[in-house]
mmCIF file of C-alpha atoms in Angstrom:
data_model
loop_
_atom_site.group_PDB
_atom_site.id
_atom_site.type_symbol
_atom_site.label_atom_id
_atom_site.label_comp_id
_atom_site.label_asym_id
_atom_site.label_seq_id
_atom_site.Cartn_x
_atom_site.Cartn_y
_atom_site.Cartn_z
ATOM 1 C CA UNK A 400 0.011 0.002 -0.009
ATOM 2 C CA UNK A 401 3.020 2.281 -0.244
ATOM 3 C CA UNK A 402 2.248 5.308 -2.383
ATOM 4 C CA UNK A 403 -1.530 5.025 -1.745
ATOM 5 C CA UNK A 404 -2.373 8.024 0.434
ATOM 6 C CA UNK A 405 -5.724 6.641 1.692
ATOM 7 C CA UNK A 406 -4.090 3.426 2.988
ATOM 8 C CA UNK A 407 -1.180 5.302 4.517
ATOM 9 C CA UNK A 408 -3.661 7.521 6.345
ATOM 10 C CA UNK A 409 -5.477 4.437 7.660
ATOM 11 C CA UNK A 410 -2.252 2.862 8.855
ATOM 12 C CA UNK A 411 -1.688 5.970 10.948
ATOM 13 C CA UNK A 412 -5.349 6.080 12.062
ATOM 14 C CA UNK A 413 -5.315 2.585 13.511
ATOM 15 C CA UNK A 414 -2.343 3.513 15.699
ATOM 16 C CA UNK A 415 -3.895 6.833 16.817
ATOM 17 C CA UNK A 416 -5.034 6.842 20.458
ATOM 18 C CA UNK A 417 -7.522 9.687 20.189
ATOM 19 C CA UNK A 418 -10.908 8.406 18.868
ATOM 20 C CA UNK A 419 -11.725 11.766 17.310
ATOM 21 C CA UNK A 420 -8.500 11.787 15.360
ATOM 22 C CA UNK A 421 -9.153 8.209 14.149
ATOM 23 C CA UNK A 422 -12.638 9.112 12.855
ATOM 24 C CA UNK A 423 -11.314 12.244 11.150
ATOM 25 C CA UNK A 424 -8.544 10.251 9.440
ATOM 26 C CA UNK A 425 -11.052 7.617 8.236
ATOM 27 C CA UNK A 426 -13.301 10.216 6.699
ATOM 28 C CA UNK A 427 -10.294 11.793 5.012
ATOM 29 C CA UNK A 428 -9.359 8.390 3.574
ATOM 30 C CA UNK A 429 -12.869 7.924 2.188
ATOM 31 C CA UNK A 430 -12.654 11.361 0.596
ATOM 32 C CA UNK A 431 -9.480 10.283 -1.218
ATOM 33 C CA UNK A 432 -10.888 6.841 -2.137
ATOM 34 C CA UNK A 433 -14.517 5.940 -1.704
ATOM 35 C CA UNK A 434 -13.593 2.231 -1.897
ATOM 36 C CA UNK A 435 -11.346 2.199 1.142
ATOM 37 C CA UNK A 436 -12.985 -0.657 3.102
ATOM 38 C CA UNK A 437 -10.768 -0.300 6.203
ATOM 39 C CA UNK A 438 -11.995 3.309 6.671
ATOM 40 C CA UNK A 439 -15.584 2.052 6.797
ATOM 41 C CA UNK A 440 -14.545 -0.563 9.348
ATOM 42 C CA UNK A 441 -13.104 2.119 11.616
ATOM 43 C CA UNK A 442 -16.208 4.278 11.285
ATOM 44 C CA UNK A 443 -18.449 1.264 12.099
ATOM 45 C CA UNK A 444 -16.434 0.567 15.271
ATOM 46 C CA UNK A 445 -15.773 4.130 16.400
ATOM 47 C CA UNK A 446 -18.550 6.409 15.095
ATOM 48 C CA UNK A 447 -21.645 4.173 15.187
ATOM 49 C CA UNK A 448 -23.977 4.984 18.114
ATOM 50 C CA UNK A 449 -25.648 1.551 18.281
ATOM 51 C CA UNK A 450 -25.344 -1.970 16.897
ATOM 52 C CA UNK A 451 -27.857 -1.380 14.096
ATOM 53 C CA UNK A 452 -25.879 1.623 12.754
ATOM 54 C CA UNK A 453 -22.647 -0.323 13.063
ATOM 55 C CA UNK A 454 -24.163 -3.214 11.046
ATOM 56 C CA UNK A 455 -25.181 -0.777 8.303
ATOM 57 C CA UNK A 456 -21.625 0.567 8.049
ATOM 58 C CA UNK A 457 -20.158 -2.924 8.085
ATOM 59 C CA UNK A 458 -22.467 -3.948 5.222
ATOM 60 C CA UNK A 459 -21.188 -1.013 3.191
ATOM 61 C CA UNK A 460 -17.650 -2.003 4.052
ATOM 62 C CA UNK A 461 -18.331 -5.600 3.060
ATOM 63 C CA UNK A 462 -19.760 -4.540 -0.320
ATOM 64 C CA UNK A 463 -16.555 -2.623 -1.059
ATOM 65 C CA UNK A 464 -14.286 -5.347 0.365
ATOM 66 C CA UNK A 465 -15.949 -8.037 -1.734
ATOM 67 C CA UNK A 466 -15.376 -5.965 -4.878
ATOM 68 C CA UNK A 467 -11.720 -5.403 -3.958
ATOM 69 C CA UNK A 468 -11.347 -9.141 -3.206
ATOM 70 C CA UNK A 469 -12.678 -10.264 -6.580
ATOM 71 C CA UNK A 470 -10.487 -7.738 -8.400
ATOM 72 C CA UNK A 471 -7.319 -8.756 -6.582
ATOM 73 C CA UNK A 472 -8.195 -12.460 -6.940
ATOM 74 C CA UNK A 473 -7.849 -12.186 -10.712
ATOM 75 C CA UNK A 474 -4.511 -10.400 -10.482
ATOM 76 C CA UNK A 475 -2.881 -12.271 -7.549
ATOM 77 C CA UNK A 476 -0.631 -14.477 -9.749
ATOM 78 C CA UNK A 477 0.950 -11.613 -11.690
ATOM 79 C CA UNK A 478 3.558 -10.714 -9.106
ATOM 80 C CA UNK A 479 4.315 -10.805 -5.394
ATOM 81 C CA UNK A 480 2.840 -7.358 -4.786
ATOM 82 C CA UNK A 481 -0.535 -8.431 -6.189
ATOM 83 C CA UNK A 482 -0.403 -11.581 -4.096
ATOM 84 C CA UNK A 483 0.136 -9.515 -0.933
ATOM 85 C CA UNK A 484 -2.704 -7.203 -1.934
ATOM 86 C CA UNK A 485 -5.033 -10.174 -2.413
ATOM 87 C CA UNK A 486 -4.019 -11.542 0.993
ATOM 88 C CA UNK A 487 -4.806 -8.139 2.511
ATOM 89 C CA UNK A 488 -8.205 -8.013 0.835
ATOM 90 C CA UNK A 489 -8.974 -11.586 2.037
ATOM 91 C CA UNK A 490 -8.168 -10.687 5.649
ATOM 92 C CA UNK A 491 -10.270 -7.534 5.496
ATOM 93 C CA UNK A 492 -13.250 -9.412 4.114
ATOM 94 C CA UNK A 493 -12.957 -12.139 6.758
ATOM 95 C CA UNK A 494 -12.772 -9.516 9.533
ATOM 96 C CA UNK A 495 -15.882 -7.714 8.231
ATOM 97 C CA UNK A 496 -17.881 -10.946 7.928
ATOM 98 C CA UNK A 497 -16.984 -11.824 11.534
ATOM 99 C CA UNK A 498 -18.083 -8.373 12.720
ATOM 100 C CA UNK A 499 -21.353 -8.705 10.807
ATOM 101 C CA UNK A 500 -21.969 -12.077 12.510
ATOM 102 C CA UNK A 501 -21.268 -10.458 15.881
ATOM 103 C CA UNK A 502 -23.773 -7.691 15.085
ATOM 104 C CA UNK A 503 -26.412 -10.290 14.227
ATOM 105 C CA UNK A 504 -25.640 -12.016 17.537
ATOM 106 C CA UNK A 505 -26.074 -8.784 19.467
ATOM 107 C CA UNK A 506 -29.327 -7.968 17.674
ATOM 108 C CA UNK A 507 -30.809 -11.354 18.625
ATOM 109 C CA UNK A 508 -30.601 -13.036 15.222
ATOM 110 C CA UNK A 509 -28.860 -16.090 16.672
ATOM 111 C CA UNK A 510 -29.608 -18.560 13.870
ATOM 112 C CA UNK A 511 -28.239 -16.117 11.296
ATOM 113 C CA UNK A 512 -25.152 -15.518 13.396
ATOM 114 C CA UNK A 513 -24.510 -19.262 13.902
ATOM 115 C CA UNK A 514 -24.736 -19.812 10.115
ATOM 116 C CA UNK A 515 -22.312 -16.970 9.417
ATOM 117 C CA UNK A 516 -19.850 -18.195 12.043
ATOM 118 C CA UNK A 517 -20.048 -21.771 10.734
ATOM 119 C CA UNK A 518 -19.368 -20.594 7.185
ATOM 120 C CA UNK A 519 -16.414 -18.528 8.347
ATOM 121 C CA UNK A 520 -15.000 -21.448 10.362
ATOM 122 C CA UNK A 521 -15.018 -23.594 7.233
ATOM 123 C CA UNK A 522 -13.514 -20.978 4.919
ATOM 124 C CA UNK A 523 -10.965 -19.267 7.162
ATOM 125 C CA UNK A 524 -7.393 -20.521 6.665
ATOM 126 C CA UNK A 525 -5.626 -21.938 9.753
ATOM 127 C CA UNK A 526 -3.409 -18.857 10.031
ATOM 128 C CA UNK A 527 -6.561 -16.788 10.833
ATOM 129 C CA UNK A 528 -7.463 -18.948 13.873
ATOM 130 C CA UNK A 529 -6.222 -15.965 15.855
ATOM 131 C CA UNK A 530 -9.699 -14.457 15.275
ATOM 132 C CA UNK A 531 -11.148 -17.217 17.500
ATOM 133 C CA UNK A 532 -14.248 -17.577 15.348
ATOM 134 C CA UNK A 533 -15.028 -20.938 16.970
ATOM 135 C CA UNK A 534 -15.312 -19.156 20.334
ATOM 136 C CA UNK A 535 -17.906 -16.769 18.888
ATOM 137 C CA UNK A 536 -19.735 -19.798 17.542
ATOM 138 C CA UNK A 537 -19.672 -21.489 20.939
ATOM 139 C CA UNK A 538 -21.173 -18.427 22.572
ATOM 140 C CA UNK A 539 -24.046 -18.305 20.073
ATOM 141 C CA UNK A 540 -24.765 -22.026 20.479
ATOM 142 C CA UNK A 541 -24.736 -21.734 24.241
ATOM 143 C CA UNK A 542 -27.138 -18.829 24.049
ATOM 144 C CA UNK A 543 -29.480 -21.038 22.029
ATOM 145 C CA UNK A 544 -28.903 -23.908 24.557
ATOM 146 C CA UNK A 545 -27.873 -26.041 21.609
ATOM 147 C CA UNK A 546 -25.541 -28.250 23.647
ATOM 148 C CA UNK A 547 -25.235 -30.990 21.021
ATOM 149 C CA UNK A 548 -23.694 -28.547 18.521
ATOM 150 C CA UNK A 549 -21.499 -27.137 21.261
ATOM 151 C CA UNK A 550 -20.145 -30.618 21.881
ATOM 152 C CA UNK A 551 -19.507 -31.026 18.168
ATOM 153 C CA UNK A 552 -17.526 -27.765 17.980
ATOM 154 C CA UNK A 553 -15.489 -28.773 21.068
ATOM 155 C CA UNK A 554 -14.763 -32.185 19.528
ATOM 156 C CA UNK A 555 -13.146 -30.373 16.596
ATOM 157 C CA UNK A 556 -11.281 -27.586 18.401
ATOM 158 C CA UNK A 557 -10.542 -29.038 21.854
ATOM 159 C CA UNK A 558 -7.646 -30.990 20.469
ATOM 160 C CA UNK A 559 -4.200 -31.387 22.066
ATOM 161 C CA UNK A 560 -2.490 -29.970 18.995
ATOM 162 C CA UNK A 561 -4.599 -26.776 18.813
ATOM 163 C CA UNK A 562 -4.221 -23.675 21.007
ATOM 164 C CA UNK A 563 -6.441 -23.570 24.089
ATOM 165 C CA UNK A 564 -8.394 -20.800 25.659
ATOM 166 C CA UNK A 565 -10.590 -20.228 28.706
ATOM 167 C CA UNK A 566 -13.677 -20.470 26.474
ATOM 168 C CA UNK A 567 -12.669 -23.917 25.207
ATOM 169 C CA UNK A 568 -11.631 -25.364 28.587
ATOM 170 C CA UNK A 569 -14.476 -23.953 30.677
ATOM 171 C CA UNK A 570 -17.146 -24.769 28.081
ATOM 172 C CA UNK A 571 -15.936 -28.357 28.078
ATOM 173 C CA UNK A 572 -16.151 -28.337 31.896
ATOM 174 C CA UNK A 573 -19.660 -26.876 31.744
ATOM 175 C CA UNK A 574 -20.901 -29.630 29.415
ATOM 176 C CA UNK A 575 -19.411 -32.317 31.671
ATOM 177 C CA UNK A 576 -20.901 -30.603 34.779
ATOM 178 C CA UNK A 577 -24.326 -30.313 33.101
ATOM 179 C CA UNK A 578 -24.893 -34.083 33.241
ATOM 180 C CA UNK A 579 -24.284 -34.364 37.005
ATOM 181 C CA UNK A 580 -24.553 -30.913 38.577
ATOM 182 C CA UNK A 581 -28.304 -30.975 39.352
ATOM 183 C CA UNK A 582 -27.916 -34.034 41.606
ATOM 184 C CA UNK A 583 -24.437 -33.329 42.987
ATOM 185 C CA UNK A 584 -23.989 -33.012 46.767
ATOM 186 C CA UNK A 585 -20.595 -32.520 48.359
ATOM 187 C CA UNK A 586 -21.665 -34.334 51.570
ATOM 188 C CA UNK A 587 -23.048 -37.373 49.735
ATOM 189 C CA UNK A 588 -20.044 -37.481 47.379
ATOM 190 C CA UNK A 589 -17.737 -37.373 50.407
ATOM 191 C CA UNK A 590 -19.393 -40.453 51.960
ATOM 192 C CA UNK A 591 -19.866 -42.652 48.934
ATOM 193 C CA UNK A 592 -17.158 -41.271 46.670
ATOM 194 C CA UNK A 593 -17.491 -39.811 43.162
ATOM 195 C CA UNK A 594 -19.245 -41.630 40.363
ATOM 196 C CA UNK A 595 -17.584 -41.994 36.958
ATOM 197 C CA UNK A 596 -19.573 -39.063 35.517
ATOM 198 C CA UNK A 597 -18.823 -36.865 38.534
ATOM 199 C CA UNK A 598 -15.144 -37.725 38.363
ATOM 200 C CA UNK A 599 -15.113 -36.728 34.655
ATOM 201 C CA UNK A 600 -16.790 -33.421 35.514
ATOM 202 C CA UNK A 601 -14.343 -32.692 38.361
ATOM 203 C CA UNK A 602 -11.350 -33.512 36.157
ATOM 204 C CA UNK A 603 -12.664 -31.184 33.468
ATOM 205 C CA UNK A 604 -13.012 -28.408 36.033
ATOM 206 C CA UNK A 605 -9.484 -29.047 37.300
ATOM 207 C CA UNK A 606 -8.211 -28.870 33.741
ATOM 208 C CA UNK A 607 -9.972 -25.574 33.132
ATOM 209 C CA UNK A 608 -8.721 -24.087 36.410
ATOM 210 C CA UNK A 609 -5.130 -25.144 35.622
ATOM 211 C CA UNK A 610 -5.374 -23.303 32.291
ATOM 212 C CA UNK A 611 -6.786 -20.097 33.827
ATOM 213 C CA UNK A 612 -7.117 -20.089 37.624
ATOM 214 C CA UNK A 613 -8.680 -16.608 37.740
ATOM 215 C CA UNK A 614 -12.061 -17.512 36.145
ATOM 216 C CA UNK A 615 -13.777 -19.260 39.097
ATOM 217 C CA UNK A 616 -13.664 -16.175 41.367
ATOM 218 C CA UNK A 617 -15.573 -14.200 38.705
ATOM 219 C CA UNK A 618 -18.043 -16.973 37.941
ATOM 220 C CA UNK A 619 -18.722 -17.478 41.650
ATOM 221 C CA UNK A 620 -18.934 -13.687 42.110
ATOM 222 C CA UNK A 621 -16.195 -13.686 44.689
ATOM 223 C CA UNK A 622 -14.596 -10.762 42.804
ATOM 224 C CA UNK A 623 -16.385 -7.786 41.183
ATOM 225 C CA UNK A 624 -16.781 -8.149 37.408
ATOM 226 C CA UNK A 625 -15.844 -5.208 35.169
ATOM 227 C CA UNK A 626 -16.216 -4.563 31.457
ATOM 228 C CA UNK A 627 -13.756 -6.716 29.516
ATOM 229 C CA UNK A 628 -10.727 -4.906 28.047
ATOM 230 C CA UNK A 629 -10.180 -4.390 24.294
ATOM 231 C CA UNK A 630 -7.307 -6.865 24.284
ATOM 232 C CA UNK A 631 -6.833 -9.971 26.417
ATOM 233 C CA UNK A 632 -3.917 -12.143 27.476
ATOM 234 C CA UNK A 633 -4.344 -15.954 27.379
ATOM 235 C CA UNK A 634 -4.338 -17.510 30.860
ATOM 236 C CA UNK A 635 -4.357 -14.028 32.432
ATOM 237 C CA UNK A 636 -6.869 -12.038 34.480
ATOM 238 C CA UNK A 637 -7.989 -10.133 31.390
ATOM 239 C CA UNK A 638 -9.051 -13.380 29.673
ATOM 240 C CA UNK A 639 -10.859 -14.447 32.856
ATOM 241 C CA UNK A 640 -12.819 -11.210 32.981
ATOM 242 C CA UNK A 641 -13.764 -11.474 29.309
ATOM 243 C CA UNK A 642 -14.871 -15.108 29.606
ATOM 244 C CA UNK A 643 -16.933 -14.531 32.790
ATOM 245 C CA UNK A 644 -18.548 -11.409 31.377
ATOM 246 C CA UNK A 645 -19.978 -13.274 28.352
ATOM 247 C CA UNK A 646 -20.460 -16.799 29.856
ATOM 248 C CA UNK A 647 -21.659 -16.273 33.441
ATOM 249 C CA UNK A 648 -25.281 -16.484 32.243
ATOM 250 C CA UNK A 649 -24.591 -19.866 30.632
ATOM 251 C CA UNK A 650 -23.235 -21.266 33.898
ATOM 252 C CA UNK A 651 -26.221 -19.874 35.831
ATOM 253 C CA UNK A 652 -28.595 -21.485 33.366
ATOM 254 C CA UNK A 653 -27.264 -24.993 34.154
ATOM 255 C CA UNK A 654 -28.753 -25.933 37.506
ATOM 256 C CA UNK A 655 -26.053 -26.813 40.053
ATOM 257 C CA UNK A 656 -23.079 -26.042 37.792
ATOM 258 C CA UNK A 657 -21.815 -23.178 39.930
ATOM 259 C CA UNK A 658 -22.260 -25.261 43.089
ATOM 260 C CA UNK A 659 -20.115 -28.033 41.571
ATOM 261 C CA UNK A 660 -17.483 -25.481 40.566
ATOM 262 C CA UNK A 661 -17.543 -23.971 44.075
ATOM 263 C CA UNK A 662 -16.980 -27.362 45.712
ATOM 264 C CA UNK A 663 -14.172 -28.559 43.418
ATOM 265 C CA UNK A 664 -12.146 -25.795 41.829
ATOM 266 C CA UNK A 665 -9.668 -25.249 44.671
ATOM 267 C CA UNK A 666 -8.710 -28.921 44.553
ATOM 268 C CA UNK A 667 -6.734 -28.137 41.381
ATOM 269 C CA UNK A 668 -3.951 -26.501 43.427
ATOM 270 C CA UNK A 669 -3.346 -29.723 45.365
ATOM 271 C CA UNK A 670 -2.447 -31.315 42.053
ATOM 272 C CA UNK A 671 -0.003 -28.508 41.277
ATOM 273 C CA UNK A 672 2.318 -28.016 44.246
ATOM 274 C CA UNK A 673 4.714 -25.908 42.154
ATOM 275 C CA UNK A 674 2.585 -24.448 39.336
ATOM 276 C CA UNK A 675 5.190 -21.902 38.169
ATOM 277 C CA UNK A 676 7.833 -24.595 37.659
ATOM 278 C CA UNK A 677 5.840 -27.667 36.618
ATOM 279 C CA UNK A 678 2.400 -28.000 35.043
ATOM 280 C CA UNK A 679 0.067 -31.001 34.992
ATOM 281 C CA UNK A 680 -1.897 -30.842 31.744
ATOM 282 C CA UNK A 681 -0.509 -27.575 30.387
ATOM 283 C CA UNK A 682 2.765 -25.734 30.372
ATOM 284 C CA UNK A 683 3.699 -24.117 33.718
ATOM 285 C CA UNK A 684 1.705 -21.006 34.467
ATOM 286 C CA UNK A 685 3.635 -18.021 32.996
ATOM 287 C CA UNK A 686 4.874 -15.637 35.649
ATOM 288 C CA UNK A 687 4.770 -12.595 33.320
ATOM 289 C CA UNK A 688 0.962 -12.432 33.025
ATOM 290 C CA UNK A 689 0.500 -10.134 36.024
ATOM 291 C CA UNK A 690 2.601 -7.304 34.535
ATOM 292 C CA UNK A 691 0.857 -7.613 31.128
ATOM 293 C CA UNK A 692 -2.597 -7.652 32.752
ATOM 294 C CA UNK A 693 -1.810 -4.465 34.663
ATOM 295 C CA UNK A 694 -1.225 -2.752 31.303
ATOM 296 C CA UNK A 695 -4.455 -4.113 29.808
ATOM 297 C CA UNK A 696 -6.821 -3.578 32.740
ATOM 298 C CA UNK A 697 -7.904 -0.240 34.291
ATOM 299 C CA UNK A 698 -6.023 1.110 37.302
ATOM 300 C CA UNK A 699 -8.964 0.765 39.691
ATOM 301 C CA UNK A 700 -9.205 -3.011 39.110
ATOM 302 C CA UNK A 701 -7.331 -5.304 41.497
ATOM 303 C CA UNK A 702 -5.483 -7.667 39.222
ATOM 304 C CA UNK A 703 -5.894 -11.322 40.129
ATOM 305 C CA UNK A 704 -2.657 -13.219 40.611
ATOM 306 C CA UNK A 705 -1.911 -16.958 40.745
ATOM 307 C CA UNK A 706 -2.852 -18.305 44.229
ATOM 308 C CA UNK A 707 0.363 -18.965 46.163
ATOM 309 C CA UNK A 708 0.576 -22.180 48.087
ATOM 310 C CA UNK A 709 0.985 -21.268 51.827
ATOM 311 C CA UNK A 710 2.976 -23.585 54.080
ATOM 312 C CA UNK A 711 1.562 -24.434 57.542
ATOM 313 C CA UNK A 712 3.060 -22.530 60.480
ATOM 314 C CA UNK A 713 4.306 -25.728 62.127
ATOM 315 C CA UNK A 714 6.426 -26.592 59.106
ATOM 316 C CA UNK A 715 7.902 -23.095 58.978
ATOM 317 C CA UNK A 716 8.600 -23.108 62.741
ATOM 318 C CA UNK A 717 10.255 -26.546 62.616
ATOM 319 C CA UNK A 718 12.407 -25.559 59.628
ATOM 320 C CA UNK A 719 13.521 -22.372 61.405
ATOM 321 C CA UNK A 720 14.285 -24.224 64.643
ATOM 322 C CA UNK A 721 16.314 -26.884 62.827
ATOM 323 C CA UNK A 722 18.286 -24.265 60.891
ATOM 324 C CA UNK A 723 19.053 -22.302 64.079
ATOM 325 C CA UNK A 724 20.200 -25.458 65.917
ATOM 326 C CA UNK A 725 22.445 -26.454 63.020
ATOM 327 C CA UNK A 726 23.965 -22.997 62.910
ATOM 328 C CA UNK A 727 24.683 -23.074 66.659
ATOM 329 C CA UNK A 728 26.300 -26.540 66.337
ATOM 330 C CA UNK A 729 28.527 -25.336 63.483
ATOM 331 C CA UNK A 730 29.641 -22.198 65.346
ATOM 332 C CA UNK A 731 30.315 -24.195 68.529
ATOM 333 C CA UNK A 732 32.453 -26.640 66.613
ATOM 334 C CA UNK A 733 34.448 -23.919 64.815
ATOM 335 C CA UNK A 734 34.796 -21.449 67.720
ATOM 336 C CA UNK A 735 34.360 -23.385 70.984
ATOM 337 C CA UNK A 736 35.991 -20.734 73.284
ATOM 338 C CA UNK A 737 34.073 -17.774 71.828
ATOM 339 C CA UNK A 738 30.766 -19.639 71.891
ATOM 340 C CA UNK A 739 31.419 -20.678 75.514
ATOM 341 C CA UNK A 740 31.872 -17.049 76.482
ATOM 342 C CA UNK A 741 28.697 -16.089 74.569
ATOM 343 C CA UNK A 742 26.749 -18.901 76.233
ATOM 344 C CA UNK A 743 27.913 -17.863 79.746
ATOM 345 C CA UNK A 744 27.044 -14.240 79.024
ATOM 346 C CA UNK A 745 23.550 -15.131 77.809
ATOM 347 C CA UNK A 746 22.982 -17.392 80.906
ATOM 348 C CA UNK A 747 24.028 -14.515 83.148
ATOM 349 C CA UNK A 748 21.611 -12.207 81.338
ATOM 350 C CA UNK A 749 18.796 -14.725 81.785
ATOM 351 C CA UNK A 750 19.709 -15.410 85.435
ATOM 352 C CA UNK A 751 20.060 -11.707 86.456
ATOM 353 C CA UNK A 752 16.260 -10.996 86.523
ATOM 354 C CA UNK A 753 15.684 -14.181 88.572
ATOM 355 C CA UNK A 754 18.322 -13.190 91.149
ATOM 356 C CA UNK A 755 16.773 -9.728 91.336
ATOM 357 C CA UNK A 756 13.279 -11.155 91.917
ATOM 358 C CA UNK A 757 14.551 -13.540 94.657
ATOM 359 C CA UNK A 758 16.345 -10.716 96.443
ATOM 360 C CA UNK A 759 13.192 -8.584 96.410
ATOM 361 C CA UNK A 760 11.117 -11.471 97.675
ATOM 362 C CA UNK A 761 13.566 -12.127 100.442
ATOM 363 C CA UNK A 762 13.386 -8.551 101.632
ATOM 364 C CA UNK A 763 9.583 -8.307 101.431
ATOM 365 C CA UNK A 764 8.284 -11.729 102.560
ATOM 366 C CA UNK A 765 8.658 -12.909 106.209
ATOM 367 C CA UNK A 766 11.541 -15.312 106.918
ATOM 368 C CA UNK A 767 9.162 -17.953 108.357
ATOM 369 C CA UNK A 768 7.120 -18.035 105.056
ATOM 370 C CA UNK A 769 10.257 -18.497 102.983
ATOM 371 C CA UNK A 770 11.351 -21.260 105.366
ATOM 372 C CA UNK A 771 8.042 -23.079 104.872
ATOM 373 C CA UNK A 772 8.178 -22.652 101.049
ATOM 374 C CA UNK A 773 11.704 -24.076 100.976
ATOM 375 C CA UNK A 774 10.438 -27.230 102.777
ATOM 376 C CA UNK A 775 7.576 -27.788 100.331
#
């Protein structure tokens, strides 16, 4: 896009922090080229006052993007520049289609949104999985309570070779919990043990908590929920907020699911005694997430950190006492004369108050009473 003023303006506009400046730049780009699809995308996201208006602008952007895509498709094999331009037009069109599907979801047209997301999931190349279209599809299907299709999507994307997310792991746990949660009782399970189905649900919850340990506190409303940030970090507090914000209603809809989560989620940390050095089902929890989340989340929000395993006081006291005894033994062996002087000095310090108390007692109490006490 070098040498094309409208695209150069848009490249600057996307990096601009001031919303007013971004909108002004987009309108300037449209003035230079009425077929600048990325300018319409920015206006739909920044200038639209409601979802319906945003959808109208996205439809206009899609009309232009489709024309650009067909034009570049015919010329993509001419040279490398044309191939790059076609790849750009493809990505723009995919992005607009996803946003249109999200608009349909927000406007309540769930069946239409599901169809659009399914079509996108089939057509999008693997390199565009970063858009997480399957997660948008999962949310729509959960909103429709279409659990069979949710299971089908998970069967395709919850694979060991594919990237994971809180949406994938916790949705899988929700489906497992759905079959047993309504009849689950912690007291009864403690007496008779867990059934096969209950064990599968608990293991799914442990797996989800290991991936992102911050989600349960938001789902159980132990921490205040805020609006999700514009960007999220996988396995971080920002991802937990985003997931809970959009999926809390789905957990509440399944009777007993939150109770099962409440009874079992903390058991994950017993499986991971050293989570920052060694994981169980996933890589060790990254220690850098806290700093990144502080950049992504507002200053008033208390960023959730990985729960630290606290050692019992008795273990700490015993370790300290053993270390102190070993140090004394070593010093006594190396410097016997000096340690003997120190020991006598400390004994004199300890004995001095006792001698003082005995002298005071001898002067105050009658001699006969002291005589009787000495005989006892």
